[in-house]
Coordinates of C-alpha atoms and ligand atoms in Angstrom, one line a residue:
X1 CA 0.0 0.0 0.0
X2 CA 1.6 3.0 -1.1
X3 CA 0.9 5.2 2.0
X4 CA 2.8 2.7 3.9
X5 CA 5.3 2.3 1.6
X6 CA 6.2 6.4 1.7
X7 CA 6.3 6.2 5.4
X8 CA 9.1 5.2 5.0
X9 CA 11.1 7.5 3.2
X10 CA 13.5 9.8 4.1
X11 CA 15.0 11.6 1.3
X12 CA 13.4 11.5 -2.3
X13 CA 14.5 13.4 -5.7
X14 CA 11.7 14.8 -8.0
X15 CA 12.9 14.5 -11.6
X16 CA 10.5 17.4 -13.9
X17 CA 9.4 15.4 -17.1
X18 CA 10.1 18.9 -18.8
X19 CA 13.7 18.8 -18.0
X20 CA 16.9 17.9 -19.8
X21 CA 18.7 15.8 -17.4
X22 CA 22.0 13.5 -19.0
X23 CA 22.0 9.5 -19.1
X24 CA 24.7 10.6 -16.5
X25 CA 23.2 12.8 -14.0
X26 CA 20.1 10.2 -14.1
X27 CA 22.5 7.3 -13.4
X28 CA 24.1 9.2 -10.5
X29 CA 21.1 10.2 -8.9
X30 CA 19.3 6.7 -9.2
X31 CA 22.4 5.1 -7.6
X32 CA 22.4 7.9 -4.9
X33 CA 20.6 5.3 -2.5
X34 CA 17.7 8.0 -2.0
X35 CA 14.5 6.2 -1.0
X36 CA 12.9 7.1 -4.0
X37 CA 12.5 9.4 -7.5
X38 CA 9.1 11.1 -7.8
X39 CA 8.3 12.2 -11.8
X40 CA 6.5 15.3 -12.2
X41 CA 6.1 18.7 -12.2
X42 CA 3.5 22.1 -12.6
X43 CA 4.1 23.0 -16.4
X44 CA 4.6 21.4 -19.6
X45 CA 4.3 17.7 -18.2
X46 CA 2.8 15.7 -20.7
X47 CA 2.1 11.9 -20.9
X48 CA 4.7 11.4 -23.3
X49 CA 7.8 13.2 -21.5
X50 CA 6.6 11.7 -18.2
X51 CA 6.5 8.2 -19.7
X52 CA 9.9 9.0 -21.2
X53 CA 11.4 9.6 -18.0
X54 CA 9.6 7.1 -15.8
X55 CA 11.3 4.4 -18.2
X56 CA 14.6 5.6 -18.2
X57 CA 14.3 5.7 -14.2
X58 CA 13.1 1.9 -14.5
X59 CA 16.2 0.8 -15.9
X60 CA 17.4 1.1 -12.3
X61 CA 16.9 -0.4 -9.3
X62 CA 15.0 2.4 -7.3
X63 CA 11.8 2.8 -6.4
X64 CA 9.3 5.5 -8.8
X65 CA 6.4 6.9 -8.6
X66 CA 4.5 9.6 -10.3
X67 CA 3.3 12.9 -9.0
X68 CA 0.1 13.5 -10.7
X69 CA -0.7 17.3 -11.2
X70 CA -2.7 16.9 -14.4
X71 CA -5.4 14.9 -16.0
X72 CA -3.5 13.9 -19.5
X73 CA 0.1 13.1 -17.9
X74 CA -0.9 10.2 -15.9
X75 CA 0.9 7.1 -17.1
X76 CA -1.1 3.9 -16.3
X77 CA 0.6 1.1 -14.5
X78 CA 2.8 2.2 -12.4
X79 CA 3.8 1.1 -8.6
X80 CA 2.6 4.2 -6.8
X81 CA 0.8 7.6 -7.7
X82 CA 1.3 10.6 -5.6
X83 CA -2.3 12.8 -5.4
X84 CA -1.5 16.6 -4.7
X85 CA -4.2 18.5 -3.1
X86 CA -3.5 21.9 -2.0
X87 CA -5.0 23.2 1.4
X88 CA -3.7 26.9 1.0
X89 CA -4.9 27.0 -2.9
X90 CA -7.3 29.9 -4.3
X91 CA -9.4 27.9 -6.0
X92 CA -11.3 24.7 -5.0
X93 CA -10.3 23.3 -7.9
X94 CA -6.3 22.6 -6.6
X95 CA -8.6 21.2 -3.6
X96 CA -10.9 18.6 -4.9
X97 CA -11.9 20.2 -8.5
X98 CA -9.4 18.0 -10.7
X99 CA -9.3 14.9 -8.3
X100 CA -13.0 15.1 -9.0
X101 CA -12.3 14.9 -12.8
X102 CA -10.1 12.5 -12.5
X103 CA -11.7 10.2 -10.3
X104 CA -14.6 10.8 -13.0
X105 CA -12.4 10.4 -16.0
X106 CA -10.9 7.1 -14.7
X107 CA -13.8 5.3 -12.4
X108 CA -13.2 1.5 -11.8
X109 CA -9.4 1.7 -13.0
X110 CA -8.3 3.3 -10.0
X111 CA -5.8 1.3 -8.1
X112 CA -6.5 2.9 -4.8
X113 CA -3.7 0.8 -3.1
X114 CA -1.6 2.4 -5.5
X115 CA -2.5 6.3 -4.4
X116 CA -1.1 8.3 -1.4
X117 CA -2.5 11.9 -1.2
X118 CA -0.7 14.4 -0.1
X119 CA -1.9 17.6 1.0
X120 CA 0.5 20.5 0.4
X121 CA 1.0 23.9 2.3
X122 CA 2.7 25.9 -0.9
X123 CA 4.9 28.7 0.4
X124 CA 6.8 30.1 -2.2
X125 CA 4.4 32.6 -3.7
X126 CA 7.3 33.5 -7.0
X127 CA 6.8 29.4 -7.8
X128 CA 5.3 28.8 -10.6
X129 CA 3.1 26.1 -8.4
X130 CA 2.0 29.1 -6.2
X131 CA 0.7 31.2 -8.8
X132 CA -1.1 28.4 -10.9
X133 CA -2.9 27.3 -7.9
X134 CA -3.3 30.6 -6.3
X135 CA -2.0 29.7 -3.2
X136 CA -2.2 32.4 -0.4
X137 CA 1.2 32.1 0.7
X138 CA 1.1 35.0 3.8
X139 CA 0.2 32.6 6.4
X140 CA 1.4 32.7 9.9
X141 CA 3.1 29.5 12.1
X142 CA -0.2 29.4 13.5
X143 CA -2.0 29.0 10.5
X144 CA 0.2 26.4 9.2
X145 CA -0.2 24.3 12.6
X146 CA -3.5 24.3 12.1
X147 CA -2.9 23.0 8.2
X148 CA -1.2 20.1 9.8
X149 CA -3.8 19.6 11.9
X150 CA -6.4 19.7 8.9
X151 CA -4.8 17.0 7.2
X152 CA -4.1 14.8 10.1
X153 CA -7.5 15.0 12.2
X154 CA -10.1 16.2 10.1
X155 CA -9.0 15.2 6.4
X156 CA -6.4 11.8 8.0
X157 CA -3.9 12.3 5.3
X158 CA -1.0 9.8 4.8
X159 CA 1.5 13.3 4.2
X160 CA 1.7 17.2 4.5
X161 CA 3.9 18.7 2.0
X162 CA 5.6 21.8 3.2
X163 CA 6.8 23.1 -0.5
X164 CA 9.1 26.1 -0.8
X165 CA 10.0 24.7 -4.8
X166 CA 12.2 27.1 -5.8
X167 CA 14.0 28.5 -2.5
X168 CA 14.9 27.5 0.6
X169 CA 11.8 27.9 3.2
X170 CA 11.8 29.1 7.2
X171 CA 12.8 26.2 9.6
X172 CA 10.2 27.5 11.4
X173 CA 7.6 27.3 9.3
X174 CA 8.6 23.8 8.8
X175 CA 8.4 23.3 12.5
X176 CA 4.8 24.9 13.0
X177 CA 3.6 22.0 10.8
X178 CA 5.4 19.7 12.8
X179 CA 3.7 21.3 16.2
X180 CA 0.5 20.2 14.1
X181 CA 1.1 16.4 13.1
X182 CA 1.3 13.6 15.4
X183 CA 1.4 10.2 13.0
X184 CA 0.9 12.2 9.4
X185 CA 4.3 12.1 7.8
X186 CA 5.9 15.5 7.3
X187 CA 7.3 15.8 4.0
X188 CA 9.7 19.0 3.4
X189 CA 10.4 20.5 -0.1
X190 CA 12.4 23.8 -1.4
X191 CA 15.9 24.9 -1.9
X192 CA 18.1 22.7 -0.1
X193 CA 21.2 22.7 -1.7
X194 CA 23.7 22.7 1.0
X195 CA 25.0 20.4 3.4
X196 CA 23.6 22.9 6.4
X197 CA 20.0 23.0 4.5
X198 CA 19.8 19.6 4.4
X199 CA 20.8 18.6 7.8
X200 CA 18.3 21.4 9.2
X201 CA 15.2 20.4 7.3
X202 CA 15.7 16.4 7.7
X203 CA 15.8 17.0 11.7
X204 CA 12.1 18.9 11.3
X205 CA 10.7 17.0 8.6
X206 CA 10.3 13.1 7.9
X207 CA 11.2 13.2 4.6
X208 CA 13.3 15.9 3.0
X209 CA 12.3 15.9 -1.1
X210 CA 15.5 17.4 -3.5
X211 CA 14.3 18.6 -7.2
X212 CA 16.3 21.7 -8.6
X213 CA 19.7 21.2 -7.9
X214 CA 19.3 17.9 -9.1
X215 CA 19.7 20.1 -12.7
X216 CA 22.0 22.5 -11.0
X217 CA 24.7 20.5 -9.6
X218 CA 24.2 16.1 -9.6
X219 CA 26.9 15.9 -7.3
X220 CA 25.8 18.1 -4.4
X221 CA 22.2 16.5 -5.3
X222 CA 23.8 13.1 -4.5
X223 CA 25.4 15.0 -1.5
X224 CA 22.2 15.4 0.1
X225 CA 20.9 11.7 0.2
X226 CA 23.6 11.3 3.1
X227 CA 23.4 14.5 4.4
X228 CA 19.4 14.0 5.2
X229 CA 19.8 10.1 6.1
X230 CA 23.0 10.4 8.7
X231 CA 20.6 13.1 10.0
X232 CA 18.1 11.8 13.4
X233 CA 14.7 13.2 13.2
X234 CA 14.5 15.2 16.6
X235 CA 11.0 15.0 18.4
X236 CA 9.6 17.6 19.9
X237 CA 10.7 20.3 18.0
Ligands
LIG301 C1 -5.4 2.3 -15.8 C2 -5.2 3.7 -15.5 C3 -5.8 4.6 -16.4 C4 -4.6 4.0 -14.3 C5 -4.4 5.4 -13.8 C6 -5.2 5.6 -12.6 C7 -4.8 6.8 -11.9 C8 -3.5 6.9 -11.2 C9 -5.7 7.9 -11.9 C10 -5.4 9.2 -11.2 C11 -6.4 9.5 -10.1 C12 -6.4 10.9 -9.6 C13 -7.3 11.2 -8.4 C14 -5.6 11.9 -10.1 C15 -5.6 13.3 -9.7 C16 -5.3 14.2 -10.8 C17 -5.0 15.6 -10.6 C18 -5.0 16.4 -11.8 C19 -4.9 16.2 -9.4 C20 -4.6 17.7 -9.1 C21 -3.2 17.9 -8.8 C22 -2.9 19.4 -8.4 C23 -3.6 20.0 -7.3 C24 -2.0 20.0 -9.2 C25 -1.6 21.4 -8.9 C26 0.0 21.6 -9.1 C27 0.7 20.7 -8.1 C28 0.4 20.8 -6.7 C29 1.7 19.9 -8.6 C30 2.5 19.0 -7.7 C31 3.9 19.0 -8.0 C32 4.7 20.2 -7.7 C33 4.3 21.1 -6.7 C34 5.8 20.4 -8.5 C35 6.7 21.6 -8.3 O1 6.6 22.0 -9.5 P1 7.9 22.6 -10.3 O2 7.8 22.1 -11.7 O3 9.2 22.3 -9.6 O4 7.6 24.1 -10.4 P2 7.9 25.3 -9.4 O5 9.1 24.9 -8.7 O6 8.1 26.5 -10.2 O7 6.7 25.4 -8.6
LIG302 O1 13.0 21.9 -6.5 P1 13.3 22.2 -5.1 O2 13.3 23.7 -4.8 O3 14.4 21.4 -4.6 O4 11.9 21.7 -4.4 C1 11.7 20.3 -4.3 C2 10.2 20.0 -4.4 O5 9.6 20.3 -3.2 C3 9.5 20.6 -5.6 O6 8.2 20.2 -5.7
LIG303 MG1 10.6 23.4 -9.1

């Protein structure tokens, strides 16, 4: 069951279907001995380039799944499927609107075994995620407590996403949504891209996610598998 399954993870890369990555870099970072590589992105993901990159990633031995964030780009028959909703969107359509469609659109061929949904807090309000979805992004610790406390008691999420994509977010932010959770699994995501980033997240969050330096710089991207995995998860912060 795949929200079991990402319980267990503590660092994952996402690879962006819409971005030129080498045989090499791909190699490297499916060898990193990360926990697993997530396929998606916001813009220009299409079935075709995410099927493209979900084989290539096959060819190794780690674990992928798919982050679906539109109706066309899903890619049947895969191990796992990742389900954004966003809590903090504009719109109820980031909420429930497209899951809605989707659930519509494909019915009885659903492998709900297969689905984890995760409910994101988006931060950043320059990413590209933040304007698409509208996402009010001038929220307060205690707001983002309560978030955590959304998905866990009244919505019992498998995961909240804390996503900064695109720049490194406030440890404290992080640690508000922490305040909030008890068993739903923190994920962190944004801007770690540094050895002191990575060890500061991973001992807030349960699972640290890496995607843009991935294209920046493969070698501190590997970096940061050890970096977040040599790091303890301290309670009570
Ligand atoms: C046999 C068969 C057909 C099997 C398939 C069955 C299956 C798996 C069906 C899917 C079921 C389902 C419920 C699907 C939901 C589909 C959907 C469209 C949900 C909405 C997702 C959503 C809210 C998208 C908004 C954008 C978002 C949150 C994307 C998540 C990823 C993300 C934040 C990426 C960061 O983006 P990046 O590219 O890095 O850009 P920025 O850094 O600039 O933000
Ligand atoms: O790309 P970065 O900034 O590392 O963020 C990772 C992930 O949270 C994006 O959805
Ligand atoms: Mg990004």
């Amino acid at each position: 069951m795949l929200r079991q399954w990402i319980k267990g993870w503590r660092h994952a890369f996402k690879l962006d279907p819409d971005r030129v990555l080498s045989d090499r870099a791909l190699e490297r970072i499916c060898l990193s001995g990360t926990d697993a590589v997530i396929v998606g992105g916001t813009e220009g993901v299409t079935q075709n380039n995410s099927r493209e990159l979900l084989d290539r990633v096959s060819e190794y031995p780690v674990k992928c799944v798919q982050e679906v964030s539109g109706l066309e780009s899903v890619v049947p028959g895969l191990d796992g499927y990742l389900i954004p909703t966003v809590l903090n969107a504009g719109d109820l359509q980031w909420v429930v609107g497209l899951q809605h469609q989707a659930v519509k659109k494909f019915g009885e061929w659903i492998p709900w075994e297969d689905l984890a949904v995760l409910g994101y807090v988006v931060l950043n309000p320059n990413s590209r995620v933040a304007r698409l979805t509208g996402s009010r992004t001038e929220l307060a610790s205690s707001d983002v407590t309560a978030y955590g406390r959304i998905a866990e008691h009244l919505f019992h999420l498998p995961a909240l996403y804390v996503e900064y994509s695109g720049v490194y977010g406030d440890p404290s932010i992080v640690e508000a949504a922490r305040n909030g959770l008890d068993s739903t699994q923190l994920i962190y995501g944004g801007g770690v891209s540094n050895e002191e980033q990575a060890r500061r997240m991973a001992a807030v969050a349960d699972t640290v996610i890496v995607g843009n330096l991935v294209y920046r710089n493969a070698d501190a991207a590997v970096e940061t598998v050890h970096w977040v995995k040599e790091t303890t998860r301290l309670s009570g912060v």
